[in-house]
Amino acid sequence: AQKITQTQPGMFVQEKEAVTLDCTYDTSDPSYGLFWYKQPSSGEMIFLIYQGSYDQQNATEGRYSLNFQKARKSANLVISASQLGDSAMYFCAMREGRGGGADGLTFGKGTHLIIQP
Amino acid sequence: KAGVTQTPRYLIKTRGQQVTLSCSPISGHRSVSWYQQTPGQGLQFLFEYFSETQRNKGNFPGRFSGRQFSNSRSEMNVSTLELGDSALYLCASRTGALVGTDTQYFGPGTRLTVL
């Protein structure tokens, strides 16, 4: 079973609109971290935002926020006021806490976001 | 602070050869992880090194190996290259603290093509 599921292979959004990228996860570990990364066509993975399983509030970083619904095991990324430069692949990833957090990140398949002028 | 650097950025090899990729982490980071990214399999974890010791390993054959030096720089080696090894290899560093909040920061990647 996939641990990270991103159901939107591709999305087209008008510039300045808000965007929600979906991510659901599967784990039995009570301690885990959820991450979102952006990968432009250049290939580099850029860290956007982090949410811990014990965090009471949704994470926010500038125009990025994470809609964390623990009971539903979802961690959707919200980008407010999208810009042309937001066009990229977006990956949701998880690190489980077993082993003290030494595990590598498990990534979803990604969502290709295209912002249209 | 300088980011994660990887060399070389591009590499072309032929089947049966071996290759070594290099990664320099962010200053102060003691953990280096390697990932393989392909169109078919997506991003897959190869291994993580911390203080010169392999701390965790993904599900890859023994042809994939790595090491870490005392200055935290890491190398990844792939022996007896196969066509399927063509991929973007990403290196990521973090402080290495055993907490979930320890964020990994990625380098630009090395794009390996095997002919």
mmCIF file with all atom_site columns, C-alpha atoms in Angstrom:
data_model
loop_
_atom_site.group_PDB
_atom_site.id
_atom_site.type_symbol
_atom_site.label_atom_id
_atom_site.label_alt_id
_atom_site.label_comp_id
_atom_site.label_asym_id
_atom_site.label_entity_id
_atom_site.label_seq_id
_atom_site.pdbx_PDB_ins_code
_atom_site.Cartn_x
_atom_site.Cartn_y
_atom_site.Cartn_z
_atom_site.occupancy
_atom_site.B_iso_or_equiv
_atom_site.pdbx_formal_charge
_atom_site.auth_seq_id
_atom_site.auth_comp_id
_atom_site.auth_asym_id
_atom_site.auth_atom_id
_atom_site.pdbx_PDB_model_num
ATOM 1   C CA . ALA A 1 1   ? 0.000  0.000  0.000   1.00 0.00 ? 1   ALA A CA 1
ATOM 2   C CA . GLN A 1 2   ? 1.223  3.466  -0.800  1.00 0.00 ? 2   GLN A CA 1
ATOM 3   C CA . LYS A 1 3   ? 2.233  5.476  2.207   1.00 0.00 ? 3   LYS A CA 1
ATOM 4   C CA . ILE A 1 4   ? 1.811  8.834  0.488   1.00 0.00 ? 4   ILE A CA 1
ATOM 5   C CA . THR A 1 5   ? -0.915 9.424  -2.090  1.00 0.00 ? 5   THR A CA 1
ATOM 6   C CA . GLN A 1 6   ? -1.191 12.485 -4.266  1.00 0.00 ? 6   GLN A CA 1
ATOM 7   C CA . THR A 1 7   ? -4.296 12.098 -6.395  1.00 0.00 ? 7   THR A CA 1
ATOM 8   C CA . GLN A 1 8   ? -3.771 15.075 -8.721  1.00 0.00 ? 8   GLN A CA 1
ATOM 9   C CA . PRO A 1 9   ? -1.158 14.266 -11.374 1.00 0.00 ? 9   PRO A CA 1
ATOM 10  C CA . GLY A 1 10  ? -1.598 17.720 -12.911 1.00 0.00 ? 10  GLY A CA 1
ATOM 11  C CA . MET A 1 11  ? -3.373 21.000 -12.221 1.00 0.00 ? 11  MET A CA 1
ATOM 12  C CA . PHE A 1 12  ? -3.928 24.192 -14.184 1.00 0.00 ? 12  PHE A CA 1
ATOM 13  C CA . VAL A 1 13  ? -4.664 27.299 -12.127 1.00 0.00 ? 13  VAL A CA 1
ATOM 14  C CA . GLN A 1 14  ? -5.139 30.944 -13.017 1.00 0.00 ? 14  GLN A CA 1
ATOM 15  C CA . GLU A 1 15  ? -2.575 33.365 -11.657 1.00 0.00 ? 15  GLU A CA 1
ATOM 16  C CA . LYS A 1 16  ? -3.533 34.977 -8.315  1.00 0.00 ? 16  LYS A CA 1
ATOM 17  C CA . GLU A 1 17  ? -5.979 32.203 -7.457  1.00 0.00 ? 17  GLU A CA 1
ATOM 18  C CA . ALA A 1 18  ? -5.500 30.010 -4.390  1.00 0.00 ? 18  ALA A CA 1
ATOM 19  C CA . VAL A 1 19  ? -4.408 26.405 -4.981  1.00 0.00 ? 19  VAL A CA 1
ATOM 20  C CA . THR A 1 20  ? -4.930 23.305 -2.876  1.00 0.00 ? 20  THR A CA 1
ATOM 21  C CA . LEU A 1 21  ? -2.722 20.286 -3.520  1.00 0.00 ? 21  LEU A CA 1
ATOM 22  C CA . ASP A 1 22  ? -3.967 17.067 -1.977  1.00 0.00 ? 22  ASP A CA 1
ATOM 23  C CA . CYS A 1 23  ? -1.943 14.603 0.060   1.00 0.00 ? 23  CYS A CA 1
ATOM 24  C CA . THR A 1 24  ? -3.101 11.634 2.101   1.00 0.00 ? 24  THR A CA 1
ATOM 25  C CA . TYR A 1 25  ? -0.805 9.387  4.070   1.00 0.00 ? 25  TYR A CA 1
ATOM 26  C CA . ASP A 1 26  ? -0.823 6.036  5.766   1.00 0.00 ? 26  ASP A CA 1
ATOM 27  C CA . THR A 1 27  ? 1.072  5.196  8.918   1.00 0.00 ? 27  THR A CA 1
ATOM 28  C CA . SER A 1 28  ? 0.504  3.408  12.210  1.00 0.00 ? 28  SER A CA 1
ATOM 29  C CA . ASP A 1 29  ? 3.300  5.324  13.869  1.00 0.00 ? 29  ASP A CA 1
ATOM 30  C CA . PRO A 1 30  ? 1.985  8.002  16.271  1.00 0.00 ? 30  PRO A CA 1
ATOM 31  C CA . SER A 1 31  ? 5.076  10.118 15.668  1.00 0.00 ? 31  SER A CA 1
ATOM 32  C CA . TYR A 1 32  ? 5.708  11.337 12.139  1.00 0.00 ? 32  TYR A CA 1
ATOM 33  C CA . GLY A 1 33  ? 6.524  14.422 10.150  1.00 0.00 ? 33  GLY A CA 1
ATOM 34  C CA . LEU A 1 34  ? 4.990  15.613 6.918   1.00 0.00 ? 34  LEU A CA 1
ATOM 35  C CA . PHE A 1 35  ? 6.882  17.744 4.413   1.00 0.00 ? 35  PHE A CA 1
ATOM 36  C CA . TRP A 1 36  ? 6.114  19.521 1.158   1.00 0.00 ? 36  TRP A CA 1
ATOM 37  C CA . TYR A 1 37  ? 8.763  20.153 -1.451  1.00 0.00 ? 37  TYR A CA 1
ATOM 38  C CA . LYS A 1 38  ? 8.707  22.055 -4.736  1.00 0.00 ? 38  LYS A CA 1
ATOM 39  C CA . GLN A 1 39  ? 10.734 20.837 -7.686  1.00 0.00 ? 39  GLN A CA 1
ATOM 40  C CA . PRO A 1 40  ? 11.112 23.257 -10.605 1.00 0.00 ? 40  PRO A CA 1
ATOM 41  C CA . SER A 1 41  ? 12.247 21.995 -13.983 1.00 0.00 ? 41  SER A CA 1
ATOM 42  C CA . SER A 1 42  ? 15.856 22.580 -12.898 1.00 0.00 ? 42  SER A CA 1
ATOM 43  C CA . GLY A 1 43  ? 15.529 19.532 -10.629 1.00 0.00 ? 43  GLY A CA 1
ATOM 44  C CA . GLU A 1 44  ? 16.398 20.892 -7.209  1.00 0.00 ? 44  GLU A CA 1
ATOM 45  C CA . MET A 1 45  ? 13.977 20.015 -4.403  1.00 0.00 ? 45  MET A CA 1
ATOM 46  C CA . ILE A 1 46  ? 13.011 23.119 -2.433  1.00 0.00 ? 46  ILE A CA 1
ATOM 47  C CA . PHE A 1 47  ? 11.627 22.693 1.089   1.00 0.00 ? 47  PHE A CA 1
ATOM 48  C CA . LEU A 1 48  ? 8.350  24.541 1.600   1.00 0.00 ? 48  LEU A CA 1
ATOM 49  C CA . ILE A 1 49  ? 6.688  23.556 4.843   1.00 0.00 ? 49  ILE A CA 1
ATOM 50  C CA . TYR A 1 50  ? 6.652  21.011 7.678   1.00 0.00 ? 50  TYR A CA 1
ATOM 51  C CA . GLN A 1 51  ? 3.905  19.626 9.933   1.00 0.00 ? 51  GLN A CA 1
ATOM 52  C CA . GLY A 1 52  ? 4.544  17.347 12.898  1.00 0.00 ? 52  GLY A CA 1
ATOM 53  C CA . SER A 1 53  ? 2.002  14.760 13.980  1.00 0.00 ? 53  SER A CA 1
ATOM 54  C CA . TYR A 1 54  ? 1.763  16.310 17.437  1.00 0.00 ? 54  TYR A CA 1
ATOM 55  C CA . ASP A 1 55  ? 1.445  19.890 16.247  1.00 0.00 ? 55  ASP A CA 1
ATOM 56  C CA . GLN A 1 56  ? -1.840 21.402 17.352  1.00 0.00 ? 56  GLN A CA 1
ATOM 57  C CA . GLN A 1 57  ? -1.923 24.146 14.764  1.00 0.00 ? 57  GLN A CA 1
ATOM 58  C CA . ASN A 1 58  ? -1.633 24.046 11.010  1.00 0.00 ? 58  ASN A CA 1
ATOM 59  C CA . ALA A 1 59  ? 1.785  25.088 9.749   1.00 0.00 ? 59  ALA A CA 1
ATOM 60  C CA . THR A 1 60  ? 2.183  28.285 7.741   1.00 0.00 ? 60  THR A CA 1
ATOM 61  C CA . GLU A 1 61  ? 5.162  29.704 5.830   1.00 0.00 ? 61  GLU A CA 1
ATOM 62  C CA . GLY A 1 62  ? 4.441  32.882 3.922   1.00 0.00 ? 62  GLY A CA 1
ATOM 63  C CA . ARG A 1 63  ? 2.034  32.054 1.095   1.00 0.00 ? 63  ARG A CA 1
ATOM 64  C CA . TYR A 1 64  ? 2.116  28.357 1.996   1.00 0.00 ? 64  TYR A CA 1
ATOM 65  C CA . SER A 1 65  ? -0.086 26.731 4.585   1.00 0.00 ? 65  SER A CA 1
ATOM 66  C CA . LEU A 1 66  ? -0.763 23.139 5.426   1.00 0.00 ? 66  LEU A CA 1
ATOM 67  C CA . ASN A 1 67  ? -4.310 21.961 6.046   1.00 0.00 ? 67  ASN A CA 1
ATOM 68  C CA . PHE A 1 68  ? -3.620 19.115 8.479   1.00 0.00 ? 68  PHE A CA 1
ATOM 69  C CA . GLN A 1 69  ? -6.531 16.793 9.232   1.00 0.00 ? 69  GLN A CA 1
ATOM 70  C CA . LYS A 1 70  ? -5.040 14.073 11.397  1.00 0.00 ? 70  LYS A CA 1
ATOM 71  C CA . ALA A 1 71  ? -8.133 11.884 11.720  1.00 0.00 ? 71  ALA A CA 1
ATOM 72  C CA . ARG A 1 72  ? -8.499 11.797 7.944   1.00 0.00 ? 72  ARG A CA 1
ATOM 73  C CA . LYS A 1 73  ? -4.729 11.408 7.477   1.00 0.00 ? 73  LYS A CA 1
ATOM 74  C CA . SER A 1 74  ? -4.554 14.270 5.068   1.00 0.00 ? 74  SER A CA 1
ATOM 75  C CA . ALA A 1 75  ? -2.017 17.079 4.763   1.00 0.00 ? 75  ALA A CA 1
ATOM 76  C CA . ASN A 1 76  ? -3.038 19.329 1.910   1.00 0.00 ? 76  ASN A CA 1
ATOM 77  C CA . LEU A 1 77  ? -0.822 22.194 0.797   1.00 0.00 ? 77  LEU A CA 1
ATOM 78  C CA . VAL A 1 78  ? -2.529 25.524 0.189   1.00 0.00 ? 78  VAL A CA 1
ATOM 79  C CA . ILE A 1 79  ? -0.814 28.204 -1.873  1.00 0.00 ? 79  ILE A CA 1
ATOM 80  C CA . SER A 1 80  ? -2.459 31.586 -1.619  1.00 0.00 ? 80  SER A CA 1
ATOM 81  C CA . ALA A 1 81  ? -2.348 34.128 -4.456  1.00 0.00 ? 81  ALA A CA 1
ATOM 82  C CA . SER A 1 82  ? -0.514 31.882 -6.908  1.00 0.00 ? 82  SER A CA 1
ATOM 83  C CA . GLN A 1 83  ? 2.264  33.305 -9.066  1.00 0.00 ? 83  GLN A CA 1
ATOM 84  C CA . LEU A 1 84  ? 3.729  32.218 -12.406 1.00 0.00 ? 84  LEU A CA 1
ATOM 85  C CA . GLY A 1 85  ? 6.872  31.156 -10.560 1.00 0.00 ? 85  GLY A CA 1
ATOM 86  C CA . ASP A 1 86  ? 4.848  28.596 -8.604  1.00 0.00 ? 86  ASP A CA 1
ATOM 87  C CA . SER A 1 87  ? 4.685  26.386 -11.697 1.00 0.00 ? 87  SER A CA 1
ATOM 88  C CA . ALA A 1 88  ? 6.558  23.209 -10.728 1.00 0.00 ? 88  ALA A CA 1
ATOM 89  C CA . MET A 1 89  ? 6.191  19.675 -9.421  1.00 0.00 ? 89  MET A CA 1
ATOM 90  C CA . TYR A 1 90  ? 5.071  19.488 -5.798  1.00 0.00 ? 90  TYR A CA 1
ATOM 91  C CA . PHE A 1 91  ? 5.846  16.505 -3.600  1.00 0.00 ? 91  PHE A CA 1
ATOM 92  C CA . CYS A 1 92  ? 4.365  15.485 -0.286  1.00 0.00 ? 92  CYS A CA 1
ATOM 93  C CA . ALA A 1 93  ? 6.682  13.398 1.904   1.00 0.00 ? 93  ALA A CA 1
ATOM 94  C CA . MET A 1 94  ? 6.624  11.710 5.291   1.00 0.00 ? 94  MET A CA 1
ATOM 95  C CA . ARG A 1 95  ? 9.177  10.604 7.831   1.00 0.00 ? 95  ARG A CA 1
ATOM 96  C CA . GLU A 1 96  ? 7.978  8.133  10.413  1.00 0.00 ? 96  GLU A CA 1
ATOM 97  C CA . GLY A 1 97  ? 9.245  8.387  13.936  1.00 0.00 ? 97  GLY A CA 1
ATOM 98  C CA . ARG A 1 98  ? 10.197 4.783  14.524  1.00 0.00 ? 98  ARG A CA 1
ATOM 99  C CA . GLY A 1 99  ? 13.917 4.403  14.968  1.00 0.00 ? 99  GLY A CA 1
ATOM 100 C CA . GLY A 1 100 ? 14.113 7.905  16.270  1.00 0.00 ? 100 GLY A CA 1
ATOM 101 C CA . GLY A 1 101 ? 13.453 9.540  12.964  1.00 0.00 ? 101 GLY A CA 1
ATOM 102 C CA . ALA A 1 102 ? 16.371 7.998  11.160  1.00 0.00 ? 102 ALA A CA 1
ATOM 103 C CA . ASP A 1 103 ? 14.274 6.753  8.289   1.00 0.00 ? 103 ASP A CA 1
ATOM 104 C CA . GLY A 1 104 ? 14.449 8.383  4.922   1.00 0.00 ? 104 GLY A CA 1
ATOM 105 C CA . LEU A 1 105 ? 11.588 10.373 3.510   1.00 0.00 ? 105 LEU A CA 1
ATOM 106 C CA . THR A 1 106 ? 8.811  8.544  1.683   1.00 0.00 ? 106 THR A CA 1
ATOM 107 C CA . PHE A 1 107 ? 7.543  10.620 -1.219  1.00 0.00 ? 107 PHE A CA 1
ATOM 108 C CA . GLY A 1 108 ? 4.294  10.737 -3.127  1.00 0.00 ? 108 GLY A CA 1
ATOM 109 C CA . LYS A 1 109 ? 4.219  10.683 -6.928  1.00 0.00 ? 109 LYS A CA 1
ATOM 110 C CA . GLY A 1 110 ? 3.845  14.437 -7.090  1.00 0.00 ? 110 GLY A CA 1
ATOM 111 C CA . THR A 1 111 ? 1.480  16.997 -8.623  1.00 0.00 ? 111 THR A CA 1
ATOM 112 C CA . HIS A 1 112 ? 2.497  19.016 -11.650 1.00 0.00 ? 112 HIS A CA 1
ATOM 113 C CA . LEU A 1 113 ? 1.140  22.518 -11.071 1.00 0.00 ? 113 LEU A CA 1
ATOM 114 C CA . ILE A 1 114 ? 0.931  24.978 -13.956 1.00 0.00 ? 114 ILE A CA 1
ATOM 115 C CA . ILE A 1 115 ? -0.008 28.584 -13.272 1.00 0.00 ? 115 ILE A CA 1
ATOM 116 C CA . GLN A 1 116 ? -1.597 30.319 -16.240 1.00 0.00 ? 116 GLN A CA 1
ATOM 117 C CA . PRO A 1 117 ? -1.474 34.103 -16.747 1.00 0.00 ? 117 PRO A CA 1
ATOM 118 C CA . LYS B 2 1   ? 25.039 29.786 4.510   1.00 0.00 ? 1   LYS B CA 1
ATOM 119 C CA . ALA B 2 2   ? 25.907 27.767 1.417   1.00 0.00 ? 2   ALA B CA 1
ATOM 120 C CA . GLY B 2 3   ? 23.441 25.092 0.386   1.00 0.00 ? 3   GLY B CA 1
ATOM 121 C CA . VAL B 2 4   ? 23.982 21.464 -0.470  1.00 0.00 ? 4   VAL B CA 1
ATOM 122 C CA . THR B 2 5   ? 26.303 21.022 -3.424  1.00 0.00 ? 5   THR B CA 1
ATOM 123 C CA . GLN B 2 6   ? 26.595 18.027 -5.709  1.00 0.00 ? 6   GLN B CA 1
ATOM 124 C CA . THR B 2 7   ? 29.193 17.164 -8.323  1.00 0.00 ? 7   THR B CA 1
ATOM 125 C CA . PRO B 2 8   ? 29.126 16.484 -11.137 1.00 0.00 ? 8   PRO B CA 1
ATOM 126 C CA . ARG B 2 9   ? 25.805 17.877 -12.304 1.00 0.00 ? 9   ARG B CA 1
ATOM 127 C CA . TYR B 2 10  ? 25.654 15.702 -15.399 1.00 0.00 ? 10  TYR B CA 1
ATOM 128 C CA . LEU B 2 11  ? 27.270 12.391 -16.197 1.00 0.00 ? 11  LEU B CA 1
ATOM 129 C CA . ILE B 2 12  ? 27.137 9.974  -19.114 1.00 0.00 ? 12  ILE B CA 1
ATOM 130 C CA . LYS B 2 13  ? 28.398 6.424  -18.648 1.00 0.00 ? 13  LYS B CA 1
ATOM 131 C CA . THR B 2 14  ? 28.071 3.120  -20.463 1.00 0.00 ? 14  THR B CA 1
ATOM 132 C CA . ARG B 2 15  ? 26.701 -0.152 -19.140 1.00 0.00 ? 15  ARG B CA 1
ATOM 133 C CA . GLY B 2 16  ? 29.112 -2.057 -16.941 1.00 0.00 ? 16  GLY B CA 1
ATOM 134 C CA . GLN B 2 17  ? 31.055 1.002  -15.827 1.00 0.00 ? 17  GLN B CA 1
ATOM 135 C CA . GLN B 2 18  ? 31.041 2.362  -12.316 1.00 0.00 ? 18  GLN B CA 1
ATOM 136 C CA . VAL B 2 19  ? 30.370 5.899  -11.158 1.00 0.00 ? 19  VAL B CA 1
ATOM 137 C CA . THR B 2 20  ? 31.011 8.013  -8.072  1.00 0.00 ? 20  THR B CA 1
ATOM 138 C CA . LEU B 2 21  ? 28.870 10.985 -7.137  1.00 0.00 ? 21  LEU B CA 1
ATOM 139 C CA . SER B 2 22  ? 29.814 13.546 -4.525  1.00 0.00 ? 22  SER B CA 1
ATOM 140 C CA . CYS B 2 23  ? 27.792 15.606 -2.079  1.00 0.00 ? 23  CYS B CA 1
ATOM 141 C CA . SER B 2 24  ? 28.819 18.391 0.303   1.00 0.00 ? 24  SER B CA 1
ATOM 142 C CA . PRO B 2 25  ? 26.211 19.107 2.985   1.00 0.00 ? 25  PRO B CA 1
ATOM 143 C CA . ILE B 2 26  ? 25.234 22.396 4.553   1.00 0.00 ? 26  ILE B CA 1
ATOM 144 C CA . SER B 2 27  ? 27.798 23.489 7.114   1.00 0.00 ? 27  SER B CA 1
ATOM 145 C CA . GLY B 2 28  ? 26.962 21.975 10.485  1.00 0.00 ? 28  GLY B CA 1
ATOM 146 C CA . HIS B 2 29  ? 24.808 19.201 9.060   1.00 0.00 ? 29  HIS B CA 1
ATOM 147 C CA . ARG B 2 30  ? 26.036 15.734 9.966   1.00 0.00 ? 30  ARG B CA 1
ATOM 148 C CA . SER B 2 31  ? 23.460 13.647 8.119   1.00 0.00 ? 31  SER B CA 1
ATOM 149 C CA . VAL B 2 32  ? 23.514 13.050 4.387   1.00 0.00 ? 32  VAL B CA 1
ATOM 150 C CA . SER B 2 33  ? 20.859 11.060 2.547   1.00 0.00 ? 33  SER B CA 1
ATOM 151 C CA . TRP B 2 34  ? 20.736 9.954  -1.061  1.00 0.00 ? 34  TRP B CA 1
ATOM 152 C CA . TYR B 2 35  ? 17.652 9.537  -3.244  1.00 0.00 ? 35  TYR B CA 1
ATOM 153 C CA . GLN B 2 36  ? 17.090 8.239  -6.755  1.00 0.00 ? 36  GLN B CA 1
ATOM 154 C CA . GLN B 2 37  ? 14.438 9.875  -8.912  1.00 0.00 ? 37  GLN B CA 1
ATOM 155 C CA . THR B 2 38  ? 13.132 8.231  -12.082 1.00 0.00 ? 38  THR B CA 1
ATOM 156 C CA . PRO B 2 39  ? 9.961  8.859  -14.108 1.00 0.00 ? 39  PRO B CA 1
ATOM 157 C CA . GLY B 2 40  ? 8.721  5.342  -13.430 1.00 0.00 ? 40  GLY B CA 1
ATOM 158 C CA . GLN B 2 41  ? 9.554  4.823  -9.760  1.00 0.00 ? 41  GLN B CA 1
ATOM 159 C CA . GLY B 2 42  ? 9.514  8.405  -8.536  1.00 0.00 ? 42  GLY B CA 1
ATOM 160 C CA . LEU B 2 43  ? 11.689 9.393  -5.591  1.00 0.00 ? 43  LEU B CA 1
ATOM 161 C CA . GLN B 2 44  ? 13.214 6.506  -3.683  1.00 0.00 ? 44  GLN B CA 1
ATOM 162 C CA . PHE B 2 45  ? 15.410 6.563  -0.607  1.00 0.00 ? 45  PHE B CA 1
ATOM 163 C CA . LEU B 2 46  ? 18.830 4.960  -1.069  1.00 0.00 ? 46  LEU B CA 1
ATOM 164 C CA . PHE B 2 47  ? 20.620 5.431  2.260   1.00 0.00 ? 47  PHE B CA 1
ATOM 165 C CA . GLU B 2 48  ? 21.500 7.856  5.009   1.00 0.00 ? 48  GLU B CA 1
ATOM 166 C CA . TYR B 2 49  ? 24.879 8.488  6.598   1.00 0.00 ? 49  TYR B CA 1
ATOM 167 C CA . PHE B 2 50  ? 25.494 10.107 9.941   1.00 0.00 ? 50  PHE B CA 1
ATOM 168 C CA . SER B 2 51  ? 28.898 10.607 11.522  1.00 0.00 ? 51  SER B CA 1
ATOM 169 C CA . GLU B 2 52  ? 30.536 8.375  8.900   1.00 0.00 ? 52  GLU B CA 1
ATOM 170 C CA . THR B 2 53  ? 28.143 5.482  9.602   1.00 0.00 ? 53  THR B CA 1
ATOM 171 C CA . GLN B 2 54  ? 25.299 4.235  7.467   1.00 0.00 ? 54  GLN B CA 1
ATOM 172 C CA . ARG B 2 55  ? 22.241 4.748  9.617   1.00 0.00 ? 55  ARG B CA 1
ATOM 173 C CA . ASN B 2 56  ? 19.520 3.515  7.308   1.00 0.00 ? 56  ASN B CA 1
ATOM 174 C CA . LYS B 2 57  ? 19.213 1.897  3.914   1.00 0.00 ? 57  LYS B CA 1
ATOM 175 C CA . GLY B 2 58  ? 16.496 1.654  1.297   1.00 0.00 ? 58  GLY B CA 1
ATOM 176 C CA . ASN B 2 59  ? 15.655 -1.299 -0.893  1.00 0.00 ? 59  ASN B CA 1
ATOM 177 C CA . PHE B 2 60  ? 18.413 -1.139 -3.482  1.00 0.00 ? 60  PHE B CA 1
ATOM 178 C CA . PRO B 2 61  ? 20.898 -3.798 -4.645  1.00 0.00 ? 61  PRO B CA 1
ATOM 179 C CA . GLY B 2 62  ? 24.407 -3.955 -3.270  1.00 0.00 ? 62  GLY B CA 1
ATOM 180 C CA . ARG B 2 63  ? 25.743 -2.264 -6.414  1.00 0.00 ? 63  ARG B CA 1
ATOM 181 C CA . PHE B 2 64  ? 24.706 0.964  -4.736  1.00 0.00 ? 64  PHE B CA 1
ATOM 182 C CA . SER B 2 65  ? 27.007 1.968  -1.914  1.00 0.00 ? 65  SER B CA 1
ATOM 183 C CA . GLY B 2 66  ? 28.097 5.074  -0.152  1.00 0.00 ? 66  GLY B CA 1
ATOM 184 C CA . ARG B 2 67  ? 30.381 6.507  2.421   1.00 0.00 ? 67  ARG B CA 1
ATOM 185 C CA . GLN B 2 68  ? 30.788 9.619  4.499   1.00 0.00 ? 68  GLN B CA 1
ATOM 186 C CA . PHE B 2 69  ? 33.948 11.388 5.476   1.00 0.00 ? 69  PHE B CA 1
ATOM 187 C CA . SER B 2 70  ? 34.873 13.081 8.736   1.00 0.00 ? 70  SER B CA 1
ATOM 188 C CA . ASN B 2 71  ? 33.919 16.478 7.287   1.00 0.00 ? 71  ASN B CA 1
ATOM 189 C CA . SER B 2 72  ? 30.410 15.067 6.547   1.00 0.00 ? 72  SER B CA 1
ATOM 190 C CA . ARG B 2 73  ? 30.941 15.087 2.800   1.00 0.00 ? 73  ARG B CA 1
ATOM 191 C CA . SER B 2 74  ? 29.499 11.984 1.211   1.00 0.00 ? 74  SER B CA 1
ATOM 192 C CA . GLU B 2 75  ? 30.050 9.929  -1.901  1.00 0.00 ? 75  GLU B CA 1
ATOM 193 C CA . MET B 2 76  ? 27.763 7.482  -3.581  1.00 0.00 ? 76  MET B CA 1
ATOM 194 C CA . ASN B 2 77  ? 29.061 4.728  -5.826  1.00 0.00 ? 77  ASN B CA 1
ATOM 195 C CA . VAL B 2 78  ? 27.212 2.613  -8.341  1.00 0.00 ? 78  VAL B CA 1
ATOM 196 C CA . SER B 2 79  ? 29.102 -0.342 -9.777  1.00 0.00 ? 79  SER B CA 1
ATOM 197 C CA . THR B 2 80  ? 28.314 -2.336 -12.917 1.00 0.00 ? 80  THR B CA 1
ATOM 198 C CA . LEU B 2 81  ? 25.933 0.264  -14.266 1.00 0.00 ? 81  LEU B CA 1
ATOM 199 C CA . GLU B 2 82  ? 22.669 -0.829 -15.879 1.00 0.00 ? 82  GLU B CA 1
ATOM 200 C CA . LEU B 2 83  ? 20.417 1.122  -18.220 1.00 0.00 ? 83  LEU B CA 1
ATOM 201 C CA . GLY B 2 84  ? 17.842 1.351  -15.434 1.00 0.00 ? 84  GLY B CA 1
ATOM 202 C CA . ASP B 2 85  ? 20.270 3.291  -13.269 1.00 0.00 ? 85  ASP B CA 1
ATOM 203 C CA . SER B 2 86  ? 19.702 6.345  -15.441 1.00 0.00 ? 86  SER B CA 1
ATOM 204 C CA . ALA B 2 87  ? 18.156 8.826  -13.035 1.00 0.00 ? 87  ALA B CA 1
ATOM 205 C CA . LEU B 2 88  ? 18.460 12.056 -11.139 1.00 0.00 ? 88  LEU B CA 1
ATOM 206 C CA . TYR B 2 89  ? 20.392 11.376 -7.940  1.00 0.00 ? 89  TYR B CA 1
ATOM 207 C CA . LEU B 2 90  ? 19.589 13.800 -5.172  1.00 0.00 ? 90  LEU B CA 1
ATOM 208 C CA . CYS B 2 91  ? 21.551 14.344 -2.030  1.00 0.00 ? 91  CYS B CA 1
ATOM 209 C CA . ALA B 2 92  ? 19.979 15.884 1.067   1.00 0.00 ? 92  ALA B CA 1
ATOM 210 C CA . SER B 2 93  ? 21.477 17.043 4.323   1.00 0.00 ? 93  SER B CA 1
ATOM 211 C CA . ARG B 2 94  ? 20.076 17.732 7.779   1.00 0.00 ? 94  ARG B CA 1
ATOM 212 C CA . THR B 2 95  ? 21.480 18.219 11.240  1.00 0.00 ? 95  THR B CA 1
ATOM 213 C CA . GLY B 2 96  ? 20.894 14.562 12.018  1.00 0.00 ? 96  GLY B CA 1
ATOM 214 C CA . ALA B 2 97  ? 18.911 15.075 15.191  1.00 0.00 ? 97  ALA B CA 1
ATOM 215 C CA . LEU B 2 98  ? 16.561 12.184 15.856  1.00 0.00 ? 98  LEU B CA 1
ATOM 216 C CA . VAL B 2 99  ? 13.445 14.307 15.751  1.00 0.00 ? 99  VAL B CA 1
ATOM 217 C CA . GLY B 2 100 ? 10.784 14.512 13.105  1.00 0.00 ? 100 GLY B CA 1
ATOM 218 C CA . THR B 2 101 ? 11.220 18.267 12.690  1.00 0.00 ? 101 THR B CA 1
ATOM 219 C CA . ASP B 2 102 ? 14.737 17.866 11.342  1.00 0.00 ? 102 ASP B CA 1
ATOM 220 C CA . THR B 2 103 ? 14.231 19.099 7.789   1.00 0.00 ? 103 THR B CA 1
ATOM 221 C CA . GLN B 2 104 ? 16.167 17.743 4.859   1.00 0.00 ? 104 GLN B CA 1
ATOM 222 C CA . TYR B 2 105 ? 17.574 20.244 2.393   1.00 0.00 ? 105 TYR B CA 1
ATOM 223 C CA . PHE B 2 106 ? 18.353 19.003 -1.078  1.00 0.00 ? 106 PHE B CA 1
ATOM 224 C CA . GLY B 2 107 ? 21.119 19.683 -3.532  1.00 0.00 ? 107 GLY B CA 1
ATOM 225 C CA . PRO B 2 108 ? 20.608 20.337 -7.260  1.00 0.00 ? 108 PRO B CA 1
ATOM 226 C CA . GLY B 2 109 ? 21.123 16.683 -8.149  1.00 0.00 ? 109 GLY B CA 1
ATOM 227 C CA . THR B 2 110 ? 23.353 14.732 -10.510 1.00 0.00 ? 110 THR B CA 1
ATOM 228 C CA . ARG B 2 111 ? 21.692 13.562 -13.680 1.00 0.00 ? 111 ARG B CA 1
ATOM 229 C CA . LEU B 2 112 ? 23.182 10.218 -14.679 1.00 0.00 ? 112 LEU B CA 1
ATOM 230 C CA . THR B 2 113 ? 22.612 8.779  -18.125 1.00 0.00 ? 113 THR B CA 1
ATOM 231 C CA . VAL B 2 114 ? 23.669 5.187  -18.808 1.00 0.00 ? 114 VAL B CA 1
ATOM 232 C CA . LEU B 2 115 ? 24.071 4.241  -22.480 1.00 0.00 ? 115 LEU B CA 1
#
